[in-house]
Coordinates of C-alpha atoms (C1' of nucleotides) in Angstrom, one line a residue:
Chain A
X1 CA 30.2 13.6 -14.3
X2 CA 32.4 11.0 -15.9
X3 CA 31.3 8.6 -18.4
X4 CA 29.5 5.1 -16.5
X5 CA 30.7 2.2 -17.7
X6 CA 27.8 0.4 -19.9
X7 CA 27.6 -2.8 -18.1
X8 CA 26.8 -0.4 -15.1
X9 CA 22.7 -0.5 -15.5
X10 CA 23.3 -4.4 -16.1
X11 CA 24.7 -4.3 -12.3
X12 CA 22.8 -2.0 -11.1
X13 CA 19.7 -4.5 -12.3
X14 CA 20.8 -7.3 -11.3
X15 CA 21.8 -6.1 -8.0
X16 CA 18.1 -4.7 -7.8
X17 CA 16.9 -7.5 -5.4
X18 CA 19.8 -8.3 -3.2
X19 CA 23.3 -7.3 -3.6
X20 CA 26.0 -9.7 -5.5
X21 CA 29.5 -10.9 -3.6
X22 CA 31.8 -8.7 -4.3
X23 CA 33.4 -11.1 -6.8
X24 CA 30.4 -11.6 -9.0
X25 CA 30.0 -8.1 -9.0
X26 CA 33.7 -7.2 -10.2
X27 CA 33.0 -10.4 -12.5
X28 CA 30.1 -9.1 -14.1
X29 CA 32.0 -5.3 -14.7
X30 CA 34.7 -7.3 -16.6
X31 CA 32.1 -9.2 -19.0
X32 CA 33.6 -8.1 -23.1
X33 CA 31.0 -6.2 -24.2
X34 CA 30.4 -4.3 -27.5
X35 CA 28.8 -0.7 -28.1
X36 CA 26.4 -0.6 -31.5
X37 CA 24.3 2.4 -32.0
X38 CA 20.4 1.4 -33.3
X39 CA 18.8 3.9 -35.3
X40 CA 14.9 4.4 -34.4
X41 CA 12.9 1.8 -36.4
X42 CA 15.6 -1.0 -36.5
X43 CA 15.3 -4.2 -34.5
X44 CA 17.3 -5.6 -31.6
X45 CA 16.2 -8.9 -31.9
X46 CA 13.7 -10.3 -34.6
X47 CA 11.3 -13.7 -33.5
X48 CA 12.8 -16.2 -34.8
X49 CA 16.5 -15.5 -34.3
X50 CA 18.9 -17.3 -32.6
X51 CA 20.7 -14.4 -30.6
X52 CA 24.6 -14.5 -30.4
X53 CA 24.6 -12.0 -27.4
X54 CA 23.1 -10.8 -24.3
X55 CA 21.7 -6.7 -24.8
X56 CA 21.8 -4.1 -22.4
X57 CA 19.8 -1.3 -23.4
X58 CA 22.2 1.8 -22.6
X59 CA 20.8 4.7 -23.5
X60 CA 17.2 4.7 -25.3
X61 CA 13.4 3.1 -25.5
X62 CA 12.6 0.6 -27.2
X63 CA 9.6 -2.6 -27.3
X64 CA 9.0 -6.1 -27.6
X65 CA 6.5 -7.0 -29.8
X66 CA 5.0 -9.9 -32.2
X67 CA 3.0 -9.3 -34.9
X68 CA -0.2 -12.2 -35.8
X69 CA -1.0 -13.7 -38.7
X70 CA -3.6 -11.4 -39.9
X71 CA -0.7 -8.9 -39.5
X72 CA -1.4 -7.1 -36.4
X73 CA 0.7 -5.6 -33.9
X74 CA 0.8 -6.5 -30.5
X75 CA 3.3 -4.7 -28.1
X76 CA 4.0 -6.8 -24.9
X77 CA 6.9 -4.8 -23.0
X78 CA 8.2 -1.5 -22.8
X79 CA 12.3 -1.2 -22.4
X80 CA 13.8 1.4 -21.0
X81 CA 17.0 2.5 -20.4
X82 CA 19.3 0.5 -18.1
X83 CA 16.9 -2.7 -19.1
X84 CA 18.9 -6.5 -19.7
X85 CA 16.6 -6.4 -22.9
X86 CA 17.8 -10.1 -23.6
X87 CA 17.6 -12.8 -20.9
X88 CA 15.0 -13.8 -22.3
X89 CA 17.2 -15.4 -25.6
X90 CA 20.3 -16.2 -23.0
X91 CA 19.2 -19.5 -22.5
X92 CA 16.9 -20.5 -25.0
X93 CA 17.7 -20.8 -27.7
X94 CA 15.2 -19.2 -30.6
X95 CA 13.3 -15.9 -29.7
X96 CA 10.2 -16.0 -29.8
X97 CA 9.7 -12.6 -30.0
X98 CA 10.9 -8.9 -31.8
X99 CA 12.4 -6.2 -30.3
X100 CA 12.8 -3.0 -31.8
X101 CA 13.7 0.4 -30.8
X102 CA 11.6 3.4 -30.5
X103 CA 14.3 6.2 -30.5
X104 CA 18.2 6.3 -31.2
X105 CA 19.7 3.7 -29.1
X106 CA 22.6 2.4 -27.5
X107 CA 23.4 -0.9 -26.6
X108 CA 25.7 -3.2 -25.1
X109 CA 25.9 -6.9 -26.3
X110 CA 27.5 -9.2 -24.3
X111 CA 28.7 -12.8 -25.6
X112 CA 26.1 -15.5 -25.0
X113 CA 28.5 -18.0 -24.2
X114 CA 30.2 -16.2 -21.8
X115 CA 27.1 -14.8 -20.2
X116 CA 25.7 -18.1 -19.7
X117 CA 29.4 -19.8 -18.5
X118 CA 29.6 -16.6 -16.1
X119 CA 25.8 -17.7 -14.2
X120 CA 27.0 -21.3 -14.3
X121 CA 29.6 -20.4 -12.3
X122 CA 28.6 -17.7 -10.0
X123 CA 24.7 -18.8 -8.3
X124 CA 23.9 -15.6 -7.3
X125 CA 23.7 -13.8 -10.6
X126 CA 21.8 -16.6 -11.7
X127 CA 19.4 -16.2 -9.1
X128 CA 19.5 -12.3 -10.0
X129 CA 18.6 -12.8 -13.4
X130 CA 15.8 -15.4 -11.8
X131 CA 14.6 -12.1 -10.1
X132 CA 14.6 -9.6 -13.3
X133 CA 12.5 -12.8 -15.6
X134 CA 9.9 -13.0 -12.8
X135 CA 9.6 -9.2 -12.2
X136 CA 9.1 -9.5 -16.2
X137 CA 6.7 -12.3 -15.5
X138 CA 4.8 -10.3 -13.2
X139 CA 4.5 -7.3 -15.9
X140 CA 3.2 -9.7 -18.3
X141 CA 0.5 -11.1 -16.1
X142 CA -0.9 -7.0 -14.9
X143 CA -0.8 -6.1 -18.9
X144 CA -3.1 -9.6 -19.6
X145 CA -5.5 -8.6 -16.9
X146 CA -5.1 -4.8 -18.1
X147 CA -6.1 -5.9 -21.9
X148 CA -8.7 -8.2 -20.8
X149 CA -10.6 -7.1 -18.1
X150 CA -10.2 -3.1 -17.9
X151 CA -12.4 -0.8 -20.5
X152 CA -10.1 1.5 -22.6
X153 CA -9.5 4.4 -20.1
X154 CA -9.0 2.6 -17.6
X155 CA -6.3 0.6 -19.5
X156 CA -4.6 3.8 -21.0
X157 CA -4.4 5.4 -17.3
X158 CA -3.0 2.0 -16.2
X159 CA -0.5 2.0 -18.7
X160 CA 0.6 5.7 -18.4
X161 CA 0.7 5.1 -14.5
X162 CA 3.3 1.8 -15.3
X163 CA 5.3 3.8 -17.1
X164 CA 5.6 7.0 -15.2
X165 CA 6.9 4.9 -12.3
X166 CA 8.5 2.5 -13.9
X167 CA 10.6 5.8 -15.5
X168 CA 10.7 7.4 -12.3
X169 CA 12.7 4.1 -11.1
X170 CA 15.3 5.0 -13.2
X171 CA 15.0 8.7 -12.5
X172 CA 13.7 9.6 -15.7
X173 CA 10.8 11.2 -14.5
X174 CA 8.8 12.3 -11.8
X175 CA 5.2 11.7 -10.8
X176 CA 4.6 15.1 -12.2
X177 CA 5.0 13.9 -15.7
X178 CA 7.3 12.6 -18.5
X179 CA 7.9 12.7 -22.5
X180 CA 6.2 9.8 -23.4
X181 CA 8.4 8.1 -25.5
X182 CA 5.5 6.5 -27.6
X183 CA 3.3 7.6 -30.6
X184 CA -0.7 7.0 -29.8
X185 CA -0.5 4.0 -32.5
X186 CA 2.4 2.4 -30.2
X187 CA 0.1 3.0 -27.3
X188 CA -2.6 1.7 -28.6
X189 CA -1.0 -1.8 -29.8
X190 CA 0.5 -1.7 -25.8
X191 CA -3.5 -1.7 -24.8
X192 CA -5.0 -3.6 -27.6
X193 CA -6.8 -0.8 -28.6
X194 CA -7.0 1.3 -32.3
X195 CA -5.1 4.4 -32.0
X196 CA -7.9 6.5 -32.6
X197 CA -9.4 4.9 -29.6
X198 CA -6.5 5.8 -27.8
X199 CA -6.6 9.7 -29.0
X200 CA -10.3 9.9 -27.8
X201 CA -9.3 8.3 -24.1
X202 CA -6.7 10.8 -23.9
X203 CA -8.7 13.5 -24.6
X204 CA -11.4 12.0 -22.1
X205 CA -8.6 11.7 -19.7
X206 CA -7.8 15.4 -20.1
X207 CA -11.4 16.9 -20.0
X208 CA -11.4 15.1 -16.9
X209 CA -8.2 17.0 -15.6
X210 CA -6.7 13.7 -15.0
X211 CA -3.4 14.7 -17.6
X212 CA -2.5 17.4 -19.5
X213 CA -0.1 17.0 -22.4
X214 CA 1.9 19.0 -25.2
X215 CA 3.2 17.0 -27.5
X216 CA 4.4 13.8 -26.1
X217 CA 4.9 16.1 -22.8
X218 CA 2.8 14.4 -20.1
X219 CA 1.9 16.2 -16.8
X220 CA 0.0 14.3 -14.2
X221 CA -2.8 16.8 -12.7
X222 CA -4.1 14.2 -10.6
X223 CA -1.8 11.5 -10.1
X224 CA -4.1 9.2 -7.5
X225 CA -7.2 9.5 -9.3
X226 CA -5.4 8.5 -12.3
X227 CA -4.1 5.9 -10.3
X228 CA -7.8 5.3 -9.8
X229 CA -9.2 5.1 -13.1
X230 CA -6.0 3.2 -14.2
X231 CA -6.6 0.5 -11.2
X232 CA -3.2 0.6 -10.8
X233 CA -1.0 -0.3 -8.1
X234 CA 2.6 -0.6 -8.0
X235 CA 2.9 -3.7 -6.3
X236 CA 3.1 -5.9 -9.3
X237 CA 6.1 -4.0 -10.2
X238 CA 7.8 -5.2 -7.2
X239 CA 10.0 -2.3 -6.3
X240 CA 11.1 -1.9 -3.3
X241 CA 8.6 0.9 -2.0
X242 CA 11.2 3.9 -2.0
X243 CA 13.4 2.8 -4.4
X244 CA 12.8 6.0 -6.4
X245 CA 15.8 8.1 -7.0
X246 CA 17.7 5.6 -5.2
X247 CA 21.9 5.3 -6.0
X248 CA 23.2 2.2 -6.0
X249 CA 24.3 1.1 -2.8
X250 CA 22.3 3.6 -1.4
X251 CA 19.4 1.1 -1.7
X252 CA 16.8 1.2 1.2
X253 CA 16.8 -2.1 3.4
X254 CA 14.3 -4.3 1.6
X255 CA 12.4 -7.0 3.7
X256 CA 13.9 -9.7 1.4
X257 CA 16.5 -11.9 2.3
X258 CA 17.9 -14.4 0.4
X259 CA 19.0 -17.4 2.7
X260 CA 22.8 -16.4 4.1
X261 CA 25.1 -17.0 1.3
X262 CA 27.5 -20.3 2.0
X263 CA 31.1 -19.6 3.0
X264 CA 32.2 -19.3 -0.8
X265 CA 35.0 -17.1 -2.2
Chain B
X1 CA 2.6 -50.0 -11.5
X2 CA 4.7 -48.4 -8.8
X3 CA 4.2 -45.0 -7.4
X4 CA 6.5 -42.5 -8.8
X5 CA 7.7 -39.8 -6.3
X6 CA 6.3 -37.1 -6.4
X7 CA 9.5 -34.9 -6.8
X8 CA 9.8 -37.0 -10.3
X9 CA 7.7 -34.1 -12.3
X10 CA 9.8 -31.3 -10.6
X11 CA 12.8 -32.8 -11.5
X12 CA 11.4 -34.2 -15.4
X13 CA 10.5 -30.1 -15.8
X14 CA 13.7 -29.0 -14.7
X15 CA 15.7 -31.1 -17.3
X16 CA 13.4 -30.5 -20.4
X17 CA 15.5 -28.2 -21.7
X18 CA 18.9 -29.7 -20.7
X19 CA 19.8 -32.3 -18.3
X20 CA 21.5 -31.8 -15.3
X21 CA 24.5 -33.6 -13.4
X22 CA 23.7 -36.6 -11.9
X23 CA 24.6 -34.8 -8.2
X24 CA 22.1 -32.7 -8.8
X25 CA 19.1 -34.7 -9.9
X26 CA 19.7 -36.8 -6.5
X27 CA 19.7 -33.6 -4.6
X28 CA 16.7 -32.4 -6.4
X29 CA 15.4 -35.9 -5.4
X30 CA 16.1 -36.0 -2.2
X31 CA 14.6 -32.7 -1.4
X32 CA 12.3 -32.7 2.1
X33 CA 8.6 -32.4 1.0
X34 CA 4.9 -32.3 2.4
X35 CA 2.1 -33.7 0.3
X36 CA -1.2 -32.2 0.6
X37 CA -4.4 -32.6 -0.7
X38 CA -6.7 -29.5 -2.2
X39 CA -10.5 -29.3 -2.9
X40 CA -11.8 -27.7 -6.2
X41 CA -12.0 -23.9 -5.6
X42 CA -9.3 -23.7 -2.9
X43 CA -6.4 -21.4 -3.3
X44 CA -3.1 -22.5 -3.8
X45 CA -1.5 -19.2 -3.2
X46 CA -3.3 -16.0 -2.6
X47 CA -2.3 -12.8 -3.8
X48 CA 0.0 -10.8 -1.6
X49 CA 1.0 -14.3 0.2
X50 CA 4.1 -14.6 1.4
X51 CA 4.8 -18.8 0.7
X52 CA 6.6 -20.2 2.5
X53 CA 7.1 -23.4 0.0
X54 CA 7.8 -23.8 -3.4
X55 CA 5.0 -26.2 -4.8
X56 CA 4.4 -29.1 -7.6
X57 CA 1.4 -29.6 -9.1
X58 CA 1.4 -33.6 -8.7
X59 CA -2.2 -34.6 -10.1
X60 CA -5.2 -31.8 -11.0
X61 CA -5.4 -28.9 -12.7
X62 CA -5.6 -25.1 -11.7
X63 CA -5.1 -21.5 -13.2
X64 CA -3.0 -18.9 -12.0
X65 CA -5.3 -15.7 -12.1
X66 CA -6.0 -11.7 -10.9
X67 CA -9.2 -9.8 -9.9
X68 CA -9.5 -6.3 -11.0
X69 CA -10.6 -3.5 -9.0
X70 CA -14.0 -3.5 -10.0
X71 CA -14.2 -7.6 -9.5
X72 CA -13.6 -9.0 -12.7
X73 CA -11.6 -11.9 -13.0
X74 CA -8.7 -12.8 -15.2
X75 CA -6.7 -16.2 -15.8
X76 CA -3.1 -15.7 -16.3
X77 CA -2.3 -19.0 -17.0
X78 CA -3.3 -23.0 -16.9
X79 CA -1.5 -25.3 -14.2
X80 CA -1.5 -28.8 -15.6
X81 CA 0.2 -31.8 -13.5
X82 CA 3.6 -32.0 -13.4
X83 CA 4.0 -28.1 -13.3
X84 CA 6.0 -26.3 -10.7
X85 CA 3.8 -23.8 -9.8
X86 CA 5.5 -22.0 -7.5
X87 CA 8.7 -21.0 -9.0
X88 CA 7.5 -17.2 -9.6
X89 CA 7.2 -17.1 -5.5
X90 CA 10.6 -18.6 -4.8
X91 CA 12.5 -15.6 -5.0
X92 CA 10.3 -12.9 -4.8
X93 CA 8.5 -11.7 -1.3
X94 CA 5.1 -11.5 -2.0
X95 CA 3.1 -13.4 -4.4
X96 CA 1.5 -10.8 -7.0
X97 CA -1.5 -13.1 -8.4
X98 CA -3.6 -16.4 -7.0
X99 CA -3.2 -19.8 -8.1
X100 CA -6.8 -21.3 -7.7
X101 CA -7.3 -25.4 -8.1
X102 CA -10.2 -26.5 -10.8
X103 CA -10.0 -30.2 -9.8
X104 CA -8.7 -32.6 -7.1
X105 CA -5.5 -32.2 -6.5
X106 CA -1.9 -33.3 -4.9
X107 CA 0.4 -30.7 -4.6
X108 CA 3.8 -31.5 -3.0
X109 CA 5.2 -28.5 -0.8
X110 CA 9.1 -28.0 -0.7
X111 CA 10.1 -25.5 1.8
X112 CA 11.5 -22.6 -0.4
X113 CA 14.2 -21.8 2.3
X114 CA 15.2 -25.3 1.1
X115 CA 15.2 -24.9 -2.7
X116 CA 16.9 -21.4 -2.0
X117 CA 19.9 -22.9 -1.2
X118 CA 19.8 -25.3 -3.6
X119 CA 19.6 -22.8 -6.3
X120 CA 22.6 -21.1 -4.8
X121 CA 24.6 -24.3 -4.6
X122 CA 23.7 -26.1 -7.6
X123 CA 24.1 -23.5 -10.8
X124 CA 22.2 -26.0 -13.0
X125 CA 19.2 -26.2 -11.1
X126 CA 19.4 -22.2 -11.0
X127 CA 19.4 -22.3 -14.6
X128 CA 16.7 -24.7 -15.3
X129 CA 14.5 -22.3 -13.3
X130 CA 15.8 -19.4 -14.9
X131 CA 14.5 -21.4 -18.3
X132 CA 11.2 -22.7 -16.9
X133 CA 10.3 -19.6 -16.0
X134 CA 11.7 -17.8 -19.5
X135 CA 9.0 -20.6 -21.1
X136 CA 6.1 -19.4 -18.7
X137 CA 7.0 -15.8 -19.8
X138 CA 7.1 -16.7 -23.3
X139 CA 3.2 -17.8 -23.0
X140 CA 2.0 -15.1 -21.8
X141 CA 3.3 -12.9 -24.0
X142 CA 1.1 -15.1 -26.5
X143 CA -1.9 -14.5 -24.0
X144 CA -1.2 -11.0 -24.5
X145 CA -1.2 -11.3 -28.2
X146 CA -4.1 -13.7 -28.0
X147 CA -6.6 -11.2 -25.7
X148 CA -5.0 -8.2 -27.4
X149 CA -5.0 -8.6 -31.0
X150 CA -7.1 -11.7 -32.0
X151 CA -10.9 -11.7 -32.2
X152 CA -12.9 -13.7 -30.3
X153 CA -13.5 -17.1 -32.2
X154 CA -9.3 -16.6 -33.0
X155 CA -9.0 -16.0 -29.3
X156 CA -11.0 -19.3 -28.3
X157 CA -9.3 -21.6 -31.0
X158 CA -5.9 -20.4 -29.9
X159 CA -6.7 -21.6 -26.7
X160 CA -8.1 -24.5 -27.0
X161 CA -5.0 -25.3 -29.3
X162 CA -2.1 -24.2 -26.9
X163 CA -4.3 -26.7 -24.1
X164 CA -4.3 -29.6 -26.8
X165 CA -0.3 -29.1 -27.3
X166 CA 0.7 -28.7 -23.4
X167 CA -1.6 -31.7 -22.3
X168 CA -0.1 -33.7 -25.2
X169 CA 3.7 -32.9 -24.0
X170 CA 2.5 -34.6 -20.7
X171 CA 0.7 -37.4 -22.1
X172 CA -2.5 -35.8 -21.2
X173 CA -4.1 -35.7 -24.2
X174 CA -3.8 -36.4 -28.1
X175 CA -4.3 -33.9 -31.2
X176 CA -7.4 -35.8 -31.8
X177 CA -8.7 -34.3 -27.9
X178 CA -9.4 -34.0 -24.8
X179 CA -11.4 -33.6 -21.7
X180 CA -11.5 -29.8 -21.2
X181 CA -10.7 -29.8 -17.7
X182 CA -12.5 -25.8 -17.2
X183 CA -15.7 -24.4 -17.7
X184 CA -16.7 -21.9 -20.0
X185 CA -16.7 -19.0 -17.8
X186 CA -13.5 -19.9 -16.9
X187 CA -12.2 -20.3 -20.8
X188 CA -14.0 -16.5 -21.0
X189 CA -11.6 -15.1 -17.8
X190 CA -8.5 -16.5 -19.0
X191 CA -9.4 -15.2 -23.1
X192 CA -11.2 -11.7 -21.7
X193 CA -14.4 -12.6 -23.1
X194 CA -17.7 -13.3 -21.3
X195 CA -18.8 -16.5 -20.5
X196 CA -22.3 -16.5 -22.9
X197 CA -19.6 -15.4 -26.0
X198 CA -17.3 -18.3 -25.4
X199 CA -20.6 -20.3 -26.2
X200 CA -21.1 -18.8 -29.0
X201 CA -17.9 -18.8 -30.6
X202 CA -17.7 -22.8 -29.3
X203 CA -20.8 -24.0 -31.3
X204 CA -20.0 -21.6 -34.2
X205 CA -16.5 -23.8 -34.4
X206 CA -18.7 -26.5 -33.8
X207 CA -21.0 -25.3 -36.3
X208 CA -18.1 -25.0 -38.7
X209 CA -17.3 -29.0 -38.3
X210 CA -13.8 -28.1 -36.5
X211 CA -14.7 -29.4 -33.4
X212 CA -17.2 -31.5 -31.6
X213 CA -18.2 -31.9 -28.0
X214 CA -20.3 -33.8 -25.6
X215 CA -20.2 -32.3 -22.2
X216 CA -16.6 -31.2 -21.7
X217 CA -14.7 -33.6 -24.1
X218 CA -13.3 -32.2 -26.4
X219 CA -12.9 -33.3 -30.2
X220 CA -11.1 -31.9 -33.0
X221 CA -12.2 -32.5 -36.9
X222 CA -10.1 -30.7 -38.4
X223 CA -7.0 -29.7 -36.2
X224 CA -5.1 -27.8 -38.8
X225 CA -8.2 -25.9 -39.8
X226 CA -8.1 -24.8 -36.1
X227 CA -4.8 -23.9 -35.6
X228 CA -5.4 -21.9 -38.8
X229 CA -8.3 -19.9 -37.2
X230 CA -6.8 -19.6 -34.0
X231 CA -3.4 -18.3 -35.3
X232 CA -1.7 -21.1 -33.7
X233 CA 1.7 -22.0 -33.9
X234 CA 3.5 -24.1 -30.9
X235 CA 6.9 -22.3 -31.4
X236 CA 6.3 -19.8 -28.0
X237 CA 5.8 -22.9 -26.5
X238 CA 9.4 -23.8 -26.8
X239 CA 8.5 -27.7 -27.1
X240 CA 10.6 -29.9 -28.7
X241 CA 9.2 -30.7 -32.2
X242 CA 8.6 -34.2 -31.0
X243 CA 8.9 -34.2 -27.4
X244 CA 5.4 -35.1 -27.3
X245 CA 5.4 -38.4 -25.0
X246 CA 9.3 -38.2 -25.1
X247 CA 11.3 -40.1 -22.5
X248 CA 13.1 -38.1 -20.2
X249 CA 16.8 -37.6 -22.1
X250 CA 15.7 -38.1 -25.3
X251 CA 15.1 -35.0 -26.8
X252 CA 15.6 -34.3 -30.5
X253 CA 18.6 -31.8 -31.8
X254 CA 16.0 -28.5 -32.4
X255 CA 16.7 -27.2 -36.4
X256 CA 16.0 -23.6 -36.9
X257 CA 17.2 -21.3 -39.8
X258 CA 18.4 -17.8 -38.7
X259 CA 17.0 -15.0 -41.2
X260 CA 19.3 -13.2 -43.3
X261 CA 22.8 -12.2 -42.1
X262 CA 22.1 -9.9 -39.2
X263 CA 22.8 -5.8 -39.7
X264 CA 26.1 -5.9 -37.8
X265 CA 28.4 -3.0 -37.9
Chain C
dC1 C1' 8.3 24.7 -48.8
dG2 C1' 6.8 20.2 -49.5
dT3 C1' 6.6 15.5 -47.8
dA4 C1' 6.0 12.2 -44.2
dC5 C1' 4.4 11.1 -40.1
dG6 C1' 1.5 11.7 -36.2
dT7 C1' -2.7 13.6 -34.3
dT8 C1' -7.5 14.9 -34.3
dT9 C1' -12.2 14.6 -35.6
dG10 C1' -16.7 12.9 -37.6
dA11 C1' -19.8 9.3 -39.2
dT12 C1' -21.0 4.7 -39.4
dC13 C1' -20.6 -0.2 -38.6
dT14 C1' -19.5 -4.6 -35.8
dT15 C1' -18.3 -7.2 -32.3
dT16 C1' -19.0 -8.3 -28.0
dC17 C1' -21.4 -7.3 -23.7
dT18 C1' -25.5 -7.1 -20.7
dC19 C1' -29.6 -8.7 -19.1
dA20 C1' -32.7 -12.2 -18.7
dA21 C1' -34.8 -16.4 -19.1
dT22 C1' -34.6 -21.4 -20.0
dA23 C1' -32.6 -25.9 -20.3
dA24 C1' -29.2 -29.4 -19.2
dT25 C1' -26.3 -31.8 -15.9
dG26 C1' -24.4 -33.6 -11.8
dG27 C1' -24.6 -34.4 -7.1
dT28 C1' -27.2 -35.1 -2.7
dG29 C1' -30.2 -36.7 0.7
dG30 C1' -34.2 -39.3 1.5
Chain D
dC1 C1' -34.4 -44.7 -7.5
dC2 C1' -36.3 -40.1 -7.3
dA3 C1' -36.9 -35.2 -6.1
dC4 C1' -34.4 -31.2 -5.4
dC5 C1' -30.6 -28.1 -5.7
dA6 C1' -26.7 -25.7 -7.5
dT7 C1' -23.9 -25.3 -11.3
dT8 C1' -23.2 -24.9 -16.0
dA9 C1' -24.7 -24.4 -20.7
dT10 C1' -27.7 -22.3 -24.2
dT11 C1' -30.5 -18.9 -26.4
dG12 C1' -32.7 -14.3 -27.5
dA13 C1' -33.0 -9.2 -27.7
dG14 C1' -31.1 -4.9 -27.1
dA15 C1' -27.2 -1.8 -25.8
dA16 C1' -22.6 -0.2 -25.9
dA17 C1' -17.8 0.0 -26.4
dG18 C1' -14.7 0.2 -29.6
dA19 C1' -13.4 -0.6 -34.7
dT20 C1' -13.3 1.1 -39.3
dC21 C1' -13.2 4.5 -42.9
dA22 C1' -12.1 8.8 -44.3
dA23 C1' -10.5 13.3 -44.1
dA24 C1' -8.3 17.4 -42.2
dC25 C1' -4.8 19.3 -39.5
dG26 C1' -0.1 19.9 -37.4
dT27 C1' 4.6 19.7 -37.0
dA28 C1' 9.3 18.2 -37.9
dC29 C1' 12.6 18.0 -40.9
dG30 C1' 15.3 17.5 -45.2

DNA sequence: CGTACGTTTGATCTTTCTCAATAATGGTGG
DNA sequence: CCACCATTATTGAGAAAGATCAAACGTACG
């Protein structure tokens, strides 16, 4: 298989809710970009900062986080490969939160300014990247209800349901099961939990026959109870409802339309 | 005084981060619209709608919010006038939480087929979405933080705090209060507490002479002290320093120091 | 082979929830 | 204007989920 090019998950992203003209699509593949390698630990982006580029997470995990004043952690998003990690600091202008990486990582940053000149000019990636932020948005809003409303199993079964098919979107797992790419401590400042709370709910959730793990190794025993216990449903993901596995352009027809594109280009 | 239109707060939120062209902010203007009238408790949008129009929050308040699977509620967010509250639904299908209405209100309905392809034509008005919408992500990543990591009288300051500083940007209120415009139940659903905790934690700040209330107005003593307890800064609100009451195009040059030279290669 | 980090476990403590009852408050019809 | 009703707010007592503290155990890796 030969090498992708790296803005290829950025495509594939945006193109995740309709597809782009053919121009925009060529335009986005010929974006400057530059590879850096993050070793596990480091940060992509710190709060505060005023990023100089637009990330693409190539190859890697990492999280967003912010920590409070009484120093606690509080991890708000999981990225995972193929994720435009930075949209959120393409057009505003100080971050307002950190993002660091879990594992080794590769990245490809891409030029503010000529990110932002490209959607000014082409509509339909700005719509796209409209699309990824409220698909973000959406995540956001299940993890607020998830920390305040669900007990601590459910909101580790939610969590390890999110990311098992949020993974499996990408084809990096299955419903079977996954390697977690989290410790228990990063799991529980994702659930607002202690991480020795979080040890004990896994072990609950594993008495129960719900999971089995070695290691960081997760197998799914029962993938609908968990679903259960988790109250989780993947509609708040809003992926299209076989998009598992999918190629690019081999994309299932979505009931989404976007109004017929005006006679440009 | 003469009645504004009632496009005027769609078109002030879409040019608070930059302004647009002149073209544009007639077309905005100009937009077809429907207005409608809501009783307290109605729903705006219901989960797993698909709207039909993108709507502005002319006069009354509501909350975006979710319902677990076991029937607890949770608010996502506060809707205060002048907010467009349906961006999130413009491009995506189906609408993955409620917007309820506390109050009375006006909305004004703009068919989103409409504002579709105005987005499309107009890449400014694309990208004063894309940053509305950046700004709504970047609270509830706070919210997160807030129900994940704070304790409870933290949690209830915070809140009361972020209200204070996004009624004051509208001219709604002043740091010295404001008429709470929710109940306490409902300031217990959107922090993840219970309603008889919220009561607690409210006369123990009361108690603590950094508020005072009769009914639902709100006053603050000591409005530092508070934003001390509740771990508030108004950064993730992505404000203006001093846009408070600020006229429409004149918005102050934002200072902010970048940490350290970044670890570039 | 030892150090660092992550996991596991036990014991105890605190915060917050639950349940339940009472008191204000606002609105309504008579 | 008053009696009545439905909310909302307040208070107390007890229960429970989860936090905290502390220690032991694995495992990876230099």
């Amino acid at each position: 298989m030969s090498q992708e090019h790296p803005l290829c998950p950025l495509l594939r992203q945006l193109e995740l809710y309709s597809d782009l003209p053919d121009e925009d699509r060529r335009l986005v593949l010929s974006l400057p970009y530059r590879l850096r390698r993050l070793d596990p630990g480091s940060y992509l982006v710190r709060e505060g900062d005023r990023p100089e580029h637009c990330t693409v997470l190539v190859s890697g995990y990492a999280f967003r986080q912010k920590v409070t004043g009484k120093g606690s952690r509080q991890i708000l998003a999981l990225c995972i490969p193929g994720d435009a990690v930075d949209l959120q600091n393409l057009f505003l202008d100080v971050s307002d939160h950190s993002v660091q990486v879990m594992t080794l990582c590769t990245v490809a940053d891409v030029p503010r300014e000529t990110m932002q000149k490209l959607v000014l000019q082409r509509p339909a990636i700005g719509i796209a990247i409209i699309e990824l932020t409220l698909v973000d948005a959406s995540i956001l809003r299940e993890w607020v209800v998830n920390i305040g409303r669900r007990d601590a199993r459910a909101r580790v079964a939610h969590i390890l349901c999110e990311f098992a098919v949020r993974l499996e979107s990408r084809g990096l797992a299955t419903e079977h099961g996954y390697e977690l790419p989290m410790t228990q401590e990063q799991l529980a400042d994702a659930t607002g939990l202690t991480s020795v709370h979080v040890n004990r709910v896994l072990k609950v959730l594993e008495a129960e026959g719900l999971i089995s793990r070695k290691r960081r190794n997760l197998h799914f025993e029962h993938w609908r109870a968990l679903q259960d216990v988790g109250d989780f449903s993947r509609r708040y993901l809003h992926l299209a409802d076989d998009e598992i596995l999918a190629e690019v352009g081999a994309r299932p027809a979505r009931a989404h339309r976007r109004p017929e594109a005006s006679p440009e280009a």
